[in-house]
XYZ file of C-alpha atoms in Angstrom:
83
model
C 31.368 34.609 -205.633
C 33.449 32.663 -208.333
C 32.923 28.678 -208.602
C 34.704 26.434 -207.324
C 36.041 25.535 -210.712
C 36.604 29.544 -211.800
C 39.119 29.667 -208.284
C 40.605 25.961 -209.387
C 41.404 27.562 -213.230
C 42.436 31.224 -211.171
C 44.922 29.190 -209.664
C 46.345 27.139 -211.871
C 47.159 30.255 -214.092
C 48.735 32.155 -211.281
C 50.818 28.870 -210.392
C 52.254 28.473 -214.026
C 53.119 32.252 -214.263
C 54.302 31.476 -211.391
C 56.910 28.791 -212.658
C 57.029 30.514 -215.513
C 58.966 33.544 -214.079
C 60.835 31.444 -212.041
C 62.502 29.888 -214.847
C 62.918 32.245 -217.000
C 64.913 34.881 -213.550
C 66.836 31.518 -212.738
C 67.166 31.917 -216.437
C 68.238 35.396 -217.245
C 69.516 36.079 -213.935
C 71.333 33.169 -212.303
C 72.082 31.651 -214.868
C 75.134 33.715 -216.593
C 76.868 33.399 -213.307
C 77.394 29.363 -212.784
C 80.028 27.775 -214.966
C 79.542 26.535 -218.102
C 79.873 22.967 -217.163
C 77.251 23.030 -214.680
C 74.567 20.343 -214.946
C 72.176 22.950 -214.263
C 73.225 24.399 -218.085
C 71.458 21.304 -219.177
C 68.075 22.056 -217.984
C 67.964 25.628 -219.925
C 67.704 26.696 -223.951
C 70.589 28.739 -225.002
C 70.714 31.824 -223.674
C 69.886 34.099 -226.906
C 66.450 32.374 -226.810
C 65.807 34.361 -224.129
C 64.966 36.853 -226.252
C 64.070 35.412 -229.065
C 61.223 33.707 -227.303
C 59.386 36.863 -225.671
C 59.958 38.295 -228.971
C 58.204 36.441 -230.622
C 55.397 36.082 -227.498
C 54.871 39.766 -227.840
C 54.243 39.376 -231.269
C 52.214 36.956 -231.391
C 49.893 38.725 -228.539
C 49.589 42.077 -230.158
C 48.861 39.793 -232.949
C 45.531 38.468 -230.926
C 45.128 41.913 -230.578
C 45.042 43.799 -233.296
C 42.657 41.138 -234.236
C 40.068 40.542 -231.810
C 39.759 44.710 -231.883
C 39.774 44.543 -235.965
C 36.914 42.083 -236.027
C 35.188 43.934 -232.882
C 34.969 47.335 -234.555
C 33.669 45.589 -237.716
C 31.041 43.601 -236.429
C 30.352 46.954 -234.269
C 30.273 49.223 -237.345
C 26.877 51.325 -237.845
C 25.496 50.827 -241.870
C 24.822 53.842 -243.522
C 21.200 55.741 -243.921
C 19.569 55.721 -248.122
C 17.706 58.892 -247.975
């Protein structure tokens, strides 16, 4: 069973993910149908960033995953036997 601290961190991550998903969904799906002079546009970045930011995040994620795999592979390599 998870401790209280683990559950709090889990709930925080789920809440942050839900907030981020809702913001991005409103930004990409709903905002194009709202008039450009509406006050809600002041809460969102320009639409170009809706493609750039996830792309940069994906590149950073791939960089970290590749680095992790490289480090684990490097540490787990077996030394060659000398006869």
